[in-house]
Amino acid sequence: MSKFTILLGGDLIRTPLLDRQVEGSRVIAADAGMSHARTLSLTPELWVGDFDSVPADLPDELAAVPRQVFPAEKDKTDGELAIAAALERGATSLVLAGAFGGKRTDHAFLHLALSVRLAEAGTEVLLTSGAQEGTPLLRGKAGFDYADGTLFSILGFSDLTGLTVTGAKWPLNHIEMAFGSSLTISNEVKGRLEIALGSGRALLLAHPFPLPES
């Protein structure tokens, strides 16, 4: 397996879990995502984008990272271009660091939807901000090692059928759920979380490192 970490421009905090998730991976930064290289003490092998959001005062080793420059008027986001570069280099597993939040809700939504499409094509994908993380859910069964009390939601990207959730405060047994339903928002882990899906596309969004309330 060839793992790549893609540094995106959304929110990111450094946690021990995130350090373990990116350890040993190859790294590509997407434009403003280069700022997270300092946060995570990583040096990317490539920096991709139109460079309209270059972080200020980069250390020399980051400023010297090889660049793949694209025009500002293009038909893909910097993040999608960085992911494409990783796939061209043989990536089979992706950690999308900085995939949530940030100034651009449209970009954050794209990362969620794109992760599902990548998973359908056979690429393992984890989206993360350090505080929360997302995993695509497709047909079949998957298990997750989250601590009891971890908040999670299942976001449907289509109608879902045969959805079963065990190891949760509010389990579900082979239900159908319409696209846009809030039924699977704000559940809690209670034991070994397992999710089975008969058909449809969804994303598990979990909060393994909750931030303090403001």
C-alpha positions as a printed Julia matrix, in Angstrom:
214×3 Matrix{Float64}:
   0.0    0.0     0.0
   1.26   3.47   -0.92
  -0.04   6.11    1.49
  -0.05   9.82    0.69
  -1.04  12.72    2.93
  -2.64  15.62    1.05
  -2.39  18.93    2.88
  -5.56  20.94    2.19
  -6.53  24.45    3.23
  -9.16  23.71    5.88
  -8.91  23.57    9.67
  -6.23  21.41   11.29
  -4.92  20.74   14.76
  -2.09  18.37   15.61
  -3.0   15.37   17.76
  -1.15  12.14   18.62
  -3.7   10.22   16.53
  -3.09  12.41   13.49
   0.67  12.0    13.9
   0.21   8.22   13.75
  -2.09   8.46   10.74
   0.4   10.44    8.62
   3.54   8.7     9.85
   5.57   7.22    7.01
   3.38   8.66    4.27
   4.48  10.66    1.25
   3.17  14.23    1.32
   1.75  16.64   -1.27
   0.55  20.14   -0.39
  -2.31  21.93   -2.14
  -1.65  25.7    -2.23
  -2.54  27.14    1.24
  -2.36  23.63    2.7
   1.4   24.13    2.87
   0.82  25.98    6.17
  -0.09  22.61    7.72
   3.35  21.24    6.85
   4.71  23.41    9.65
   1.97  22.29   12.02
   2.72  18.62   11.4
   6.51  18.95   10.95
   6.3   17.48    7.44
   8.15  18.37    4.25
   6.08  17.67    1.11
   7.65  16.24   -2.02
   5.4   18.44   -4.2
   3.4   21.66   -3.9
   0.43  21.96   -6.27
  -1.9   24.84   -7.14
  -2.31  28.29   -8.63
  -0.43  29.78   -5.66
  -2.93  32.52   -4.93
  -2.89  31.61   -1.21
   0.77  31.06   -0.41
   1.43  31.13    3.37
   3.69  33.93    4.54
   7.14  33.47    6.1
   7.69  29.87    5.1
  10.95  28.32    6.28
  13.5   27.75    3.51
  12.96  23.99    3.31
   9.24  24.47    2.61
   9.65  27.41    0.24
  12.04  25.22   -1.79
   9.57  22.34   -2.29
   9.13  21.62   -6.05
   6.01  23.28   -7.44
   3.44  22.22  -10.03
   1.84  25.5   -11.07
  -1.62  25.81  -12.62
  -3.49  28.9   -13.92
  -6.01  30.55  -11.61
  -8.76  29.9   -14.17
  -8.92  26.11  -14.18
 -11.56  23.4   -14.02
 -10.29  21.62  -10.88
  -9.56  22.85   -7.37
  -6.02  22.83   -6.01
  -7.05  20.0    -3.7
  -8.34  17.81   -6.52
  -5.15  18.49   -8.49
  -3.02  17.47   -5.51
  -5.03  14.26   -5.13
  -4.6   13.54   -8.85
  -0.84  14.01   -8.49
  -0.78  11.48   -5.64
  -2.78   8.95   -7.67
  -0.38   9.41  -10.59
   2.44   8.52   -8.17
   0.73   5.29   -7.21
  -1.29   6.27   -4.14
  -3.64   3.58   -2.88
  -4.41   5.26    0.45
  -5.02   8.96    1.11
  -5.15  11.06    4.27
  -6.84  14.36    3.4
  -5.55  16.62    6.18
  -7.36  19.94    6.47
 -10.41  18.62    4.62
 -13.01  20.37    6.81
 -13.85  23.96    7.64
 -11.73  26.8     6.35
 -12.95  29.79    4.37
 -14.5   27.82    1.51
 -17.56  25.69    2.27
 -17.72  24.65   -1.4
 -14.21  23.21   -1.18
 -15.03  21.36    2.05
 -18.13  19.85    0.43
 -16.09  18.79   -2.58
 -13.64  16.95   -0.31
 -16.52  14.98    1.24
 -18.08  14.06   -2.11
 -14.74  13.36   -3.78
 -13.72  11.02   -0.96
 -16.78   8.86   -1.67
 -15.98   8.75   -5.39
 -12.37   7.8    -4.65
 -13.52   5.04   -2.31
 -15.8    3.67   -5.03
 -12.74   3.49   -7.3
 -10.87   1.45   -4.69
  -8.78   4.1    -2.92
  -8.76   4.09    0.88
  -9.55   7.61    2.13
  -9.49   9.31    5.52
 -10.53  12.95    5.88
  -9.34  14.74    8.99
  -8.99  18.02   10.82
  -7.32  16.33   13.78
 -10.44  17.0    15.86
 -12.85  15.21   13.54
 -12.44  12.66   10.78
 -14.48  11.19    7.98
 -14.53   7.76    6.32
 -16.57   6.9     3.21
 -19.21   4.2     3.65
 -20.16   1.99    0.71
 -22.05  -1.26    0.35
 -20.84  -3.84    2.88
 -19.76  -3.84    6.51
 -17.06  -1.83    8.3
 -15.83  -1.64   11.9
 -14.28   1.31   13.75
 -12.15   1.48   16.9
 -13.49   4.61   18.58
 -13.67   5.1    22.35
 -17.01   4.9    24.12
 -18.79   8.24   24.06
 -17.25   9.37   20.75
 -19.77  11.5    18.87
 -20.47  10.4    15.29
 -22.89  11.01   12.45
 -23.61   9.23    9.2
 -24.03  11.64    6.29
 -25.99  10.17    3.39
 -25.04  11.17   -0.16
 -27.99   9.23   -1.55
 -30.96   7.21   -0.34
 -29.63   4.42    1.91
 -31.04   0.92    2.26
 -30.17  -1.9     4.63
 -28.4    0.46    7.06
 -27.45  -1.29   10.3
 -25.52   0.39   13.13
 -24.33  -1.55   16.19
 -22.07  -0.53   19.05
 -23.91   2.77   19.37
 -26.14   4.51   21.9
 -28.91   4.48   19.28
 -28.5    1.35   17.15
 -30.29   0.84   13.84
 -31.39  -2.42   12.27
 -31.59  -2.73    8.49
 -33.42   0.54    7.88
 -34.07   2.62    4.79
 -33.16   6.29    4.98
 -34.07   9.02    2.51
 -31.42  11.36    1.18
 -31.38  14.48    3.37
 -32.72  12.76    6.5
 -31.26  13.86    9.86
 -31.96  10.48   11.49
 -28.27   9.53   11.69
 -26.94  12.84   13.03
 -25.36  12.94   16.53
 -25.05   9.38   17.77
 -22.48   8.07   20.28
 -20.19   5.06   20.27
 -21.05   2.4    22.84
 -18.83  -0.63   22.39
 -17.42  -1.73   19.02
 -18.94   0.48   16.33
 -19.95  -1.47   13.22
 -21.86  -0.15   10.23
 -23.41  -2.21    7.44
 -24.94  -0.76    4.28
 -27.03  -2.6     1.7
 -26.89   0.13   -0.94
 -26.12   3.81   -1.24
 -23.29   6.22   -0.52
 -22.52   7.76    2.85
 -19.76   9.12    5.05
 -19.05   8.42    8.71
 -18.09  11.65   10.48
 -16.6   11.08   13.94
 -15.17  13.38   16.61
 -12.31  11.44   18.28
 -10.68  14.62   19.65
 -13.5   17.03   20.58
 -12.55  20.66   20.97
 -13.69  22.57   24.09
 -16.91  24.51   23.73
 -16.35  28.17   22.96
